[in-house]
Short mmCIF file of C-alpha atoms in Angstrom, two decimals:
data_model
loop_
_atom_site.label_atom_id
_atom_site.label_comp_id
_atom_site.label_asym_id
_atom_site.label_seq_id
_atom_site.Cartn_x
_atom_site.Cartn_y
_atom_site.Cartn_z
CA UNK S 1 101.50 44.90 109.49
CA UNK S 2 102.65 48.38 110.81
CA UNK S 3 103.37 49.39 106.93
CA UNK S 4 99.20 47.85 105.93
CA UNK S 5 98.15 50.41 109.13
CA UNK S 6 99.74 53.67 107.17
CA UNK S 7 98.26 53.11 104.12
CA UNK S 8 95.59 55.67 103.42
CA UNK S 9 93.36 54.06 102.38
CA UNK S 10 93.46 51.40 105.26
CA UNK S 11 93.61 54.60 107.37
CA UNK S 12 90.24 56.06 105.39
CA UNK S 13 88.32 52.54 105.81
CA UNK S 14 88.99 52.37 109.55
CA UNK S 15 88.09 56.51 110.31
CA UNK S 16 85.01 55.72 108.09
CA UNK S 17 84.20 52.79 110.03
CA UNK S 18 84.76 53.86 113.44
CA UNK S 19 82.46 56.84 112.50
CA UNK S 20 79.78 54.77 110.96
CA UNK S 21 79.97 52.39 114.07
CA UNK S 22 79.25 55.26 115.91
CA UNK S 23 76.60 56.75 114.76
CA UNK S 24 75.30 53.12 114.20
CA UNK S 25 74.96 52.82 118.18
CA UNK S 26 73.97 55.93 119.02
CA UNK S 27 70.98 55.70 116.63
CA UNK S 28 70.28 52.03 118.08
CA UNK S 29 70.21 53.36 121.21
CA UNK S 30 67.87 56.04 121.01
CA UNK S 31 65.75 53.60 118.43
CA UNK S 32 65.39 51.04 121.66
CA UNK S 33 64.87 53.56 124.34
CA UNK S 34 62.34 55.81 121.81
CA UNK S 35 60.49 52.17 121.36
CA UNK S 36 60.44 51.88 124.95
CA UNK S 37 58.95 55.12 125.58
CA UNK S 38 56.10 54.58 122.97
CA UNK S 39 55.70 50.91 124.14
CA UNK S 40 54.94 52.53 127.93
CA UNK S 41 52.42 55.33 126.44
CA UNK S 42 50.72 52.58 124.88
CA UNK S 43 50.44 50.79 128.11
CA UNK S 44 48.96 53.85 130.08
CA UNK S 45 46.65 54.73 127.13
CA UNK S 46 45.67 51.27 127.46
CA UNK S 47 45.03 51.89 131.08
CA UNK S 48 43.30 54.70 130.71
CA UNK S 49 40.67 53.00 128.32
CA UNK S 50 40.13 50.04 130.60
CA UNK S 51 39.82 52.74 133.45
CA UNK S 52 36.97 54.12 131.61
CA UNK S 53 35.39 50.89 130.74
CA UNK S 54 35.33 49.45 134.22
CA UNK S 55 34.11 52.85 135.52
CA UNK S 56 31.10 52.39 132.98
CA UNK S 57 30.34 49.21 134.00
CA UNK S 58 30.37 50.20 138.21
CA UNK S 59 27.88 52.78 137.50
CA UNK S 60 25.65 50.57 135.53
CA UNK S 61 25.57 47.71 137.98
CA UNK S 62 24.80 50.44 140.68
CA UNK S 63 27.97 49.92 142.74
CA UNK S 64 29.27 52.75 143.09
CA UNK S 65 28.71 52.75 146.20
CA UNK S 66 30.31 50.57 148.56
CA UNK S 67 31.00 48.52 151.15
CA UNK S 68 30.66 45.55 149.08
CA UNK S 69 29.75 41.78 149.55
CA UNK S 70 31.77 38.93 148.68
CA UNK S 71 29.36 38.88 145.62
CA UNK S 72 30.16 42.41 144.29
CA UNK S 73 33.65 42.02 145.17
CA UNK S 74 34.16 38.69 142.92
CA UNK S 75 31.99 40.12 140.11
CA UNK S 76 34.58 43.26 140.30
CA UNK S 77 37.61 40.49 140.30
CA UNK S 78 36.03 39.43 137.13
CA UNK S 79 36.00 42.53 135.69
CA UNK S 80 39.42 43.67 136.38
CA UNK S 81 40.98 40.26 135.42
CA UNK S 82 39.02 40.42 132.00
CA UNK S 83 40.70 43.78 131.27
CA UNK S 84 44.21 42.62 132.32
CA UNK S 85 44.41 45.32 135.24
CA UNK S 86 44.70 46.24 139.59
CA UNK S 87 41.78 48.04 140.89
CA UNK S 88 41.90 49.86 144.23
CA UNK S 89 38.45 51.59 145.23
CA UNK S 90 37.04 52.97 147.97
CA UNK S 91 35.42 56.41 149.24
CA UNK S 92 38.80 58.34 149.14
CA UNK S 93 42.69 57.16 149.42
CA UNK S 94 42.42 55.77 153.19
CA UNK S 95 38.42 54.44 153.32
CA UNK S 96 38.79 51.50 150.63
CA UNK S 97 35.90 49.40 149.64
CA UNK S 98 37.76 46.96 147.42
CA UNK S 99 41.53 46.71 147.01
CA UNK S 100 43.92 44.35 144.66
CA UNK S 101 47.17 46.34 145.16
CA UNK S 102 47.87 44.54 148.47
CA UNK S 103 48.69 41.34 146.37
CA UNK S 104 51.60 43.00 144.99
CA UNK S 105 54.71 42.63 147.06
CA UNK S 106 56.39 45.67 145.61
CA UNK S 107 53.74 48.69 144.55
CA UNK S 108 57.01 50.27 143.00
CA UNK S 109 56.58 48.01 139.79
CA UNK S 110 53.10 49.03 139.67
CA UNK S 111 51.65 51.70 137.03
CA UNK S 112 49.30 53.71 139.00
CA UNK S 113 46.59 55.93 137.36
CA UNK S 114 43.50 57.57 139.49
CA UNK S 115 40.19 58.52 138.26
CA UNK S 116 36.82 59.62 140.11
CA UNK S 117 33.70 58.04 139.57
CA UNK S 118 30.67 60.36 139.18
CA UNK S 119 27.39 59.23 139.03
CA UNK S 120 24.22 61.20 138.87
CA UNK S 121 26.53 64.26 139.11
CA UNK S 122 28.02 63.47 141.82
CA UNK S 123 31.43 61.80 142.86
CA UNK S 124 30.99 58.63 144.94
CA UNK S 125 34.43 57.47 145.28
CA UNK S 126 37.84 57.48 143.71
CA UNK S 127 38.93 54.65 141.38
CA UNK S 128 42.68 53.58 141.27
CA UNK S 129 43.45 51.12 138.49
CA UNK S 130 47.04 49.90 137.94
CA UNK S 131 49.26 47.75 135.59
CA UNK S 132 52.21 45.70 137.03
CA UNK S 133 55.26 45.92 134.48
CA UNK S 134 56.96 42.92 135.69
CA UNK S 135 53.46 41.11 133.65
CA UNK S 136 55.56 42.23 130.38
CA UNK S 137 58.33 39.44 131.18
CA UNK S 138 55.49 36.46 131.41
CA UNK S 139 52.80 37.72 129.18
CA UNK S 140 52.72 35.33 125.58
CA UNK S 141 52.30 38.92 123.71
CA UNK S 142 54.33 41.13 124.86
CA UNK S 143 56.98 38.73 124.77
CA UNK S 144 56.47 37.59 121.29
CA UNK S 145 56.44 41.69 120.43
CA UNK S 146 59.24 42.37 122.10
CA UNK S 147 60.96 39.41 120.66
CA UNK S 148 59.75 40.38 116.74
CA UNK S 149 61.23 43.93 117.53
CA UNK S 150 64.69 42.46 118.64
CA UNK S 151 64.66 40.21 115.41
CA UNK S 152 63.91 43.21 113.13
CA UNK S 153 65.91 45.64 114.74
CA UNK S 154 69.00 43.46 114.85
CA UNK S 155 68.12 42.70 110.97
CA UNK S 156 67.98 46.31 110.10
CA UNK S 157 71.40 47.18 112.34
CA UNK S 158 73.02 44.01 110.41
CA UNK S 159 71.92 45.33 107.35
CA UNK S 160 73.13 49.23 108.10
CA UNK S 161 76.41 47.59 109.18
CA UNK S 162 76.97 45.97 105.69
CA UNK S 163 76.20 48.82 103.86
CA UNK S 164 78.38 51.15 106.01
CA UNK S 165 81.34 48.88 105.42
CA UNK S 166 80.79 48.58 101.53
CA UNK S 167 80.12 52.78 101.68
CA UNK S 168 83.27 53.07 103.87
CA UNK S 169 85.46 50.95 101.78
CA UNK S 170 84.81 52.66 98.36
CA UNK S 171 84.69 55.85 99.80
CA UNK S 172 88.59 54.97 100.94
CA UNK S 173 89.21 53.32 97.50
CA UNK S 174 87.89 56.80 96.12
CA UNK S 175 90.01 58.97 97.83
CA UNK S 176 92.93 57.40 98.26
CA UNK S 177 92.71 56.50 94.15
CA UNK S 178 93.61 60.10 94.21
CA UNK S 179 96.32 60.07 96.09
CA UNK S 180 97.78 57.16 94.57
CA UNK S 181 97.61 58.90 91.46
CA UNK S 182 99.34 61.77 92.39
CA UNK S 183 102.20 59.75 93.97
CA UNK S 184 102.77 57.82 90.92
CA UNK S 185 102.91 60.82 89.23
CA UNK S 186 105.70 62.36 91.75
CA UNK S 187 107.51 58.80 91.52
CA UNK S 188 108.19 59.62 87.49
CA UNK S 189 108.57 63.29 88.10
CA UNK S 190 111.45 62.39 90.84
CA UNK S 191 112.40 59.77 88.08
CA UNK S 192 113.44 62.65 85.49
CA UNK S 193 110.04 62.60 83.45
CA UNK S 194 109.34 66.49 83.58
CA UNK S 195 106.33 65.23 80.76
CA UNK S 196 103.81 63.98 83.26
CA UNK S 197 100.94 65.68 84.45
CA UNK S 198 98.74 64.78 87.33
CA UNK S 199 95.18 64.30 86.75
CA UNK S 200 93.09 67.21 88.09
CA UNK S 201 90.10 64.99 89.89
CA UNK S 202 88.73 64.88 93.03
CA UNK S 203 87.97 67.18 96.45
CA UNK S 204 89.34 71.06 96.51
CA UNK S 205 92.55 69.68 98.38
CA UNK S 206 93.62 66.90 96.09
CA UNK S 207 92.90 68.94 93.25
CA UNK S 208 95.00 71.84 94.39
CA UNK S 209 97.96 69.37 94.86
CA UNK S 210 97.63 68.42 91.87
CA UNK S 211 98.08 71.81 90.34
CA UNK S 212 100.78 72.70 92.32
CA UNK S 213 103.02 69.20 90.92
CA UNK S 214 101.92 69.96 87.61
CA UNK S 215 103.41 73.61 88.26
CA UNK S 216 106.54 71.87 89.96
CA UNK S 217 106.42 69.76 87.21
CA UNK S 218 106.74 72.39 84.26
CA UNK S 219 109.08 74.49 86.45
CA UNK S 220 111.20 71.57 86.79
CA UNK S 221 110.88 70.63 82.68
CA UNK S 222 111.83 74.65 82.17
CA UNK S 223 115.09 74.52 84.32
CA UNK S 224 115.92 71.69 82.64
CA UNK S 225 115.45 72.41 78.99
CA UNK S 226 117.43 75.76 80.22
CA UNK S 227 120.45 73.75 81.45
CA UNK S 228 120.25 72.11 78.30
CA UNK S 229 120.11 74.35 76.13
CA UNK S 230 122.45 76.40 77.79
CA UNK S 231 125.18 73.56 77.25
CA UNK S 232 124.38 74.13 73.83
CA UNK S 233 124.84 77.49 73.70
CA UNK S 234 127.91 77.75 75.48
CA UNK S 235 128.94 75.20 73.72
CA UNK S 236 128.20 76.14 70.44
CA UNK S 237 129.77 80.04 71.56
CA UNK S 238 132.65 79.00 73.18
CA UNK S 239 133.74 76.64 70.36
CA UNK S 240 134.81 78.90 67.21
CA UNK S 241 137.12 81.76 69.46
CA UNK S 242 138.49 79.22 71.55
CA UNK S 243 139.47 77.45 68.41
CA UNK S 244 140.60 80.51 66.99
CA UNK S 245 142.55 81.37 70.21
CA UNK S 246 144.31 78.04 70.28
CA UNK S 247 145.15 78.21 66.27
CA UNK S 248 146.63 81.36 66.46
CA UNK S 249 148.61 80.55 69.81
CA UNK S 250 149.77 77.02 68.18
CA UNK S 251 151.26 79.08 65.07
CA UNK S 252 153.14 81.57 67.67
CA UNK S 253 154.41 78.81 69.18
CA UNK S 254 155.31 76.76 66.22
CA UNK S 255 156.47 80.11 64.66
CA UNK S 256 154.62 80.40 61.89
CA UNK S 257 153.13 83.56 63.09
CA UNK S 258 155.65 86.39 65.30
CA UNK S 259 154.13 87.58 68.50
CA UNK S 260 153.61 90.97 67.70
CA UNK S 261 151.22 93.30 69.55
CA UNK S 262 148.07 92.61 66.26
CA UNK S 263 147.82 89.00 67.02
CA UNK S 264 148.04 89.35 71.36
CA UNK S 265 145.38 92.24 70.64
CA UNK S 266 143.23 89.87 68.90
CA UNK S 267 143.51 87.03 71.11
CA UNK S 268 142.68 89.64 73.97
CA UNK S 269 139.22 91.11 72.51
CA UNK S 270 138.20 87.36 71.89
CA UNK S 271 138.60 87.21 76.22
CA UNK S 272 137.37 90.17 76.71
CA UNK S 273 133.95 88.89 74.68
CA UNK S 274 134.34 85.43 76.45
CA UNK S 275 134.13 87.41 79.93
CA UNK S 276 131.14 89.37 78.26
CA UNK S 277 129.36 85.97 77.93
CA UNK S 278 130.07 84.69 81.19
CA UNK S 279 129.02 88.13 82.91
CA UNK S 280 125.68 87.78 80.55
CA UNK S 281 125.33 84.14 81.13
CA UNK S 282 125.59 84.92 84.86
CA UNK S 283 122.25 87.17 84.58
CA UNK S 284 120.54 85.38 82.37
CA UNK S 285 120.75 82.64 85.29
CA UNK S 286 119.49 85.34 87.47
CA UNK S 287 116.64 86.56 85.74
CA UNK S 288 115.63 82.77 84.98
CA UNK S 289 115.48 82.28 88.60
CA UNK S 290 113.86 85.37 89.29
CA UNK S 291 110.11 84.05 89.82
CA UNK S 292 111.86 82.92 92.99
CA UNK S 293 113.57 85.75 94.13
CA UNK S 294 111.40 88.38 92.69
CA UNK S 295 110.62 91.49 95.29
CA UNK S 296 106.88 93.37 94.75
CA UNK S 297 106.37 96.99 95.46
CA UNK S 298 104.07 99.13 94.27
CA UNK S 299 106.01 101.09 91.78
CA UNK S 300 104.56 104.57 90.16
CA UNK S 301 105.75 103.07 86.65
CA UNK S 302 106.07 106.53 84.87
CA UNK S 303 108.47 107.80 87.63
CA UNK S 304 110.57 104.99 87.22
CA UNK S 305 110.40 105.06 83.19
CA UNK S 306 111.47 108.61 83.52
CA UNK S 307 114.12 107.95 85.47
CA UNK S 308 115.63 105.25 82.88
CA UNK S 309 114.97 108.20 80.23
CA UNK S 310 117.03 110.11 82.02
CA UNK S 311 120.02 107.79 82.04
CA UNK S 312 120.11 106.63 78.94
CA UNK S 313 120.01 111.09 77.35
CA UNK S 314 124.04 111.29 77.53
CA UNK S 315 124.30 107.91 75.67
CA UNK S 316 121.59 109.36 72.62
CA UNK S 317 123.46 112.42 72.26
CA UNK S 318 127.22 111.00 71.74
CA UNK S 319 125.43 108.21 69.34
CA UNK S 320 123.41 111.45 68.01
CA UNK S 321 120.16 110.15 68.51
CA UNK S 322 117.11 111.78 69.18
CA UNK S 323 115.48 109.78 72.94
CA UNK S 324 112.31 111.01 73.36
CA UNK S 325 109.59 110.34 76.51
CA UNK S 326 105.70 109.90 75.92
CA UNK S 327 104.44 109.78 79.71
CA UNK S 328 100.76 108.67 80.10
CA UNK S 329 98.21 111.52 81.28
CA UNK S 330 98.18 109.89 84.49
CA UNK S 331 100.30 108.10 88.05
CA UNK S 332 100.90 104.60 87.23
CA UNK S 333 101.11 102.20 89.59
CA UNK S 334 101.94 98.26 89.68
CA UNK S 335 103.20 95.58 91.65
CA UNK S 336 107.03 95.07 90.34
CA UNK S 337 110.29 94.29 91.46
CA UNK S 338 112.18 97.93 90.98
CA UNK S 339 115.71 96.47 89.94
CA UNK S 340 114.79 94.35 87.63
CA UNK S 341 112.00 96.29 85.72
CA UNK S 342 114.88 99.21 85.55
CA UNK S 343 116.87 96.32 83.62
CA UNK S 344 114.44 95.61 81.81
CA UNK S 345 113.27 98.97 80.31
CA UNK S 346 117.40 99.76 80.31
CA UNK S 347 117.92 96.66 78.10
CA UNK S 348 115.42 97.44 75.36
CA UNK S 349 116.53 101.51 75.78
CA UNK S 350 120.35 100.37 75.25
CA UNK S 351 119.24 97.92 72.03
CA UNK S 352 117.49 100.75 70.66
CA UNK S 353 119.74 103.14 71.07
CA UNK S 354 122.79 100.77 69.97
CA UNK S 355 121.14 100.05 66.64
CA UNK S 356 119.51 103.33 65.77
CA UNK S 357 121.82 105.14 63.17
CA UNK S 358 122.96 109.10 63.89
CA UNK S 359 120.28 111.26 63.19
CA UNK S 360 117.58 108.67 64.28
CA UNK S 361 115.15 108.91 66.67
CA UNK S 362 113.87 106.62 69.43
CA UNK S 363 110.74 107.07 71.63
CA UNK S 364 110.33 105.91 74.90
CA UNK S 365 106.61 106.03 76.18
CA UNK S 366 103.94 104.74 79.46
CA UNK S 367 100.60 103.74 78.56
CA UNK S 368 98.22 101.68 80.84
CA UNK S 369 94.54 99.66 81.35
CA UNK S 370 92.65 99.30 84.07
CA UNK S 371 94.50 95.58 84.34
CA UNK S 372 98.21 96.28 82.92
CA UNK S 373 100.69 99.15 82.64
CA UNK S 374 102.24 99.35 79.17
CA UNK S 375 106.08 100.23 78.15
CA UNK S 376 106.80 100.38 74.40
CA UNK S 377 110.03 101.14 72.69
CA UNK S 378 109.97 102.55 69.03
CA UNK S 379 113.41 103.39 67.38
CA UNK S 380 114.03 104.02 63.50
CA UNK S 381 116.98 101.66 63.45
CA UNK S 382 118.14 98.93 61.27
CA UNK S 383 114.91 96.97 62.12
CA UNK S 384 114.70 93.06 61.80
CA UNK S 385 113.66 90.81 59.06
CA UNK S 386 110.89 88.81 59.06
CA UNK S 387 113.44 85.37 58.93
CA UNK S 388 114.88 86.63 62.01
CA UNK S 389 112.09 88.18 64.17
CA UNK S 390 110.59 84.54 65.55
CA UNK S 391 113.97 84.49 67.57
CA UNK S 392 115.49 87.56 68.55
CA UNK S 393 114.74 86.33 72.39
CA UNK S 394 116.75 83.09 72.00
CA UNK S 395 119.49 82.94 74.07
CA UNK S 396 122.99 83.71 71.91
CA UNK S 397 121.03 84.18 69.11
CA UNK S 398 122.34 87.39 66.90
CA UNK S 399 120.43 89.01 63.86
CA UNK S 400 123.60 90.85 62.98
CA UNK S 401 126.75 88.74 63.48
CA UNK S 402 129.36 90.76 62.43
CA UNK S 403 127.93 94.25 64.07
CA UNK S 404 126.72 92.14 67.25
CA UNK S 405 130.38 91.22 67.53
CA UNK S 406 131.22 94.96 66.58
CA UNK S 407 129.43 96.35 69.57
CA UNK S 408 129.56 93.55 71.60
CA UNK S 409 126.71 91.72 71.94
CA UNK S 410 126.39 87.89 72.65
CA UNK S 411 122.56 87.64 71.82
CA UNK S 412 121.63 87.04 75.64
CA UNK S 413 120.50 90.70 76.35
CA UNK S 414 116.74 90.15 75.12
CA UNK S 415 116.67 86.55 76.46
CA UNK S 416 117.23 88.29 79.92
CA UNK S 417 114.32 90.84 79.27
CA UNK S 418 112.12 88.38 78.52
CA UNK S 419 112.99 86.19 81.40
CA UNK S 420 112.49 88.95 83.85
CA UNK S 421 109.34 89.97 82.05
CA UNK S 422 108.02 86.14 82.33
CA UNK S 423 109.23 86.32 86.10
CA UNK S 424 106.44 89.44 86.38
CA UNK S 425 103.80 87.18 84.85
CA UNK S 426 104.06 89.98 81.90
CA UNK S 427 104.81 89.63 78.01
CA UNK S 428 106.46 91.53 75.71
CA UNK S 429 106.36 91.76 72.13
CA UNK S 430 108.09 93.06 68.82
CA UNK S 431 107.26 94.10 65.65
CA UNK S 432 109.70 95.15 62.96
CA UNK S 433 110.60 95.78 59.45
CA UNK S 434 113.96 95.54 57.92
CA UNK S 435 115.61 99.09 57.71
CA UNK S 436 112.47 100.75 59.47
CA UNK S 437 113.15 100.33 62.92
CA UNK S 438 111.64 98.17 65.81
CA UNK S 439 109.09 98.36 68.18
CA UNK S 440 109.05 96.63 71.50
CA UNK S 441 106.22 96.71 73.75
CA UNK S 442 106.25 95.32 77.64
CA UNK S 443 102.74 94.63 79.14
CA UNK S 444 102.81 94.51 83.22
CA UNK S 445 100.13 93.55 85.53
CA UNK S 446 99.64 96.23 87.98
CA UNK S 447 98.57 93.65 90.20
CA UNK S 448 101.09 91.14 91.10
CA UNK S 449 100.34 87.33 91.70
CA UNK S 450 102.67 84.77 93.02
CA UNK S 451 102.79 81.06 92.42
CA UNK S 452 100.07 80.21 95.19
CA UNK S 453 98.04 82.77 94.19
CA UNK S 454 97.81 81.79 90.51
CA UNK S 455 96.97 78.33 91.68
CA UNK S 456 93.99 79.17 93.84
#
């Protein structure tokens, strides 16, 4: 029973209710005492008129005048009974000529209205007629009215009431449909089905959680293709110099081959380029993660360019290439994390630089928008052919095996660039032809917006 009580919905339908309910009773209420109100002017209009009337007939039957004979006084009975009211009348309030207020026991229940009566332009007395409200309870109308308005106002309430419980009980289906929806949807996502996406229906709130699982969602699906793939590619990396490493340490052992200095220098570099791979693997990791670890300042983006520029000179001139820096005409500013846009520009410098030829020439240069600051890259290296250019981000993938090896490369160094890049809610792109060099342009928002803000 306690479990029925927390369902929203059930939860919904009762608020709903309740409030309904409410504002059912306090309309009722006002409805019956506004009725009452009306009911009463009605009455002392009434009054009035029959005030008016009996006033009219006085003056014509020349009694306006008193003291009055038994005749006059049962002719004025008459009168008063025949328009349902109390008439008190006399010269003033203390000399009475005729009085039917001393029948009633209690004058409180009495409604009291006073009006003079002038004849020939002058007032000859003062004329108090009255209406006793306890007459409502026993009078055949006003009890057959009163009854009709308790019949059609409880029909009306009874009616309201239905409708607010068939209002109140979609409404809950409605909204907690939503809900529902959205917890089905977390049920498969907790289940391992990164595929799902919640429907993005209903109020501001509902659809804003919805956006933020289907961004938990694809988040989740990205980490996990990573892992996987990442199995792979160790996998895949690992396997031919470990075999190698084992073959040529079986043979040593076996005797096949001597162990001479050649084969433990071999087996060596192959570690070394196994520790290479770890280290890379270990910031490609990083810079996967780094939408979550990422730290904004507001950067002037062709100081910091210029300062990578600056590094990378000593390594240009032993490879005797030519590093060149375009700066924009003006300050540059965006919203970036410092240490990894340095790694970033420092990545595509070093690839530039590492397959540009002696006597090339590489240009590193700012450019911006009012929305984005712009890095590019152009070298006149070895380039990349068209077969090859779809995947030079892919992690541990190599366009040149033999000189990746060479220099040592593992392929991971532009899968980390892009990462970070990604992590800045940037892009970067490439174009290149085979023997003609490369060109690699980063595009940065200057403005900076995280997860929530993206969402909203």
């Amino acid at each position: 029973m306690i479990r029925f009580l927390r369902k929203m919905n059930v939860i919904l339908f009762i608020t709903l209710q309740s409030c309904f309910i409410l504002i059912i009773s306090i309309v009722a209420y006002g409805y019956s005492f506004n009725w009452q109100n009306v009911f009463d002017r009605y009455q002392e209009d009434q009054l009035k008129v029959n005030a008016f009337k009996l006033i009219d007939d006085i003056r014509n039957e020349n009694m306006s005048v008193g003291p009055y004979n038994e005749d006059q006084k049962s002719w004025l009975t008459r009168r008063a009974t025949l328009y349902g009211i109390l008439v008190r009348y006399g010269e003033d309030r203390r000399n009475i000529w005729f009085d039917m207020f001393s029948r009633v026991q209690n004058e409180k229940d009495l409604i009291v209205q006073e009006y003079p009566v002038v004849a020939k332009g002058e007032t000859k007395g003062v004329l108090q007629v009255g209406y006793l409200k306890t007459v409502n309870q026993i009078d055949p109308n006003v009890v057959a009215y009163q009854k009709m308005m308790q019949t059609r106002s409880a029909l009306l309430y009874g009616i309201i009431i239905v409708i607010s419980v068939i209002v109140s009980f979609f409404v809950a289906r409605l909204l907690s449909a939503h809900l529902e929806r959205l917890q089905e949807a977390a049920h498969k996502i907790r289940l391992g089905n990164w595929e799902v996406q919640a429907s993005v229906k209903g109020p501001e709130e509902v659809r804003r959680l919805a956006l933020t699982l289907n961004e938990l969602s694809r988040e989740l699906k990205k980490q996990e293709d990573w892992r996987h793939h990442l199995m792979e590619d160790l996998t895949h990396e690992l396997r031919t110099p470990l075999t190698s490493m084992l073959s040529q340490l079986e043979a040593m052992i076996d005797g096949i081959y001597e162990v001479d200095l050649e084969w433990l220098q071999q087996i060596y570099d192959e570690l070394i380029r196994l520790t290479r791979l770890m280290n890379d693997m270990e910031k490609l990791s990083e810079a996967e993660a780094a939408r979550f670890t990422i730290h904004i300042r507001r950067i002037n983006m062709v100081q910091l360019t210029q300062n990578v520029y600056r590094n990378f000179q000593q390594m240009a001139r032993s490879k005797g290439v030519k590093l060149q820096f375009v700066p924009t005409n003006a300050p540059c500013y965006a919203e970036v994390d410092r240490d990894k846009m340095i790694q970033i520009i420092s990545n595509i410098v070093s690839n530039a630089i590492k397959y540009t030829n002696e006597g090339g020439k590489v240009t590193l240069g700012v450019d911006w928008t009012t929305d984005s600051t712009i890095i590019y890259c152009k070298d006149t290296g070895i380039g990349i052919s068209e077969a090859d250019l779809p995947y030079v981000f892919n992690r541990l993938y190599r366009v040149d095996k033999s000189r990746s090896r060479f220099s040592g490369g593992v392929g991971l160094g532009l899968s980390i660039v892009k990462a970070l890049v990604e992590a800045h809610e940037g892009e970067i792109e490439v174009t290149s032809e085979l023997g003609h060099g490369s060109s690699f342009t980063v595009t940065i928002p200057n403005v900076y917006k995280s997860l929530e803000q993206q969402l909203a």
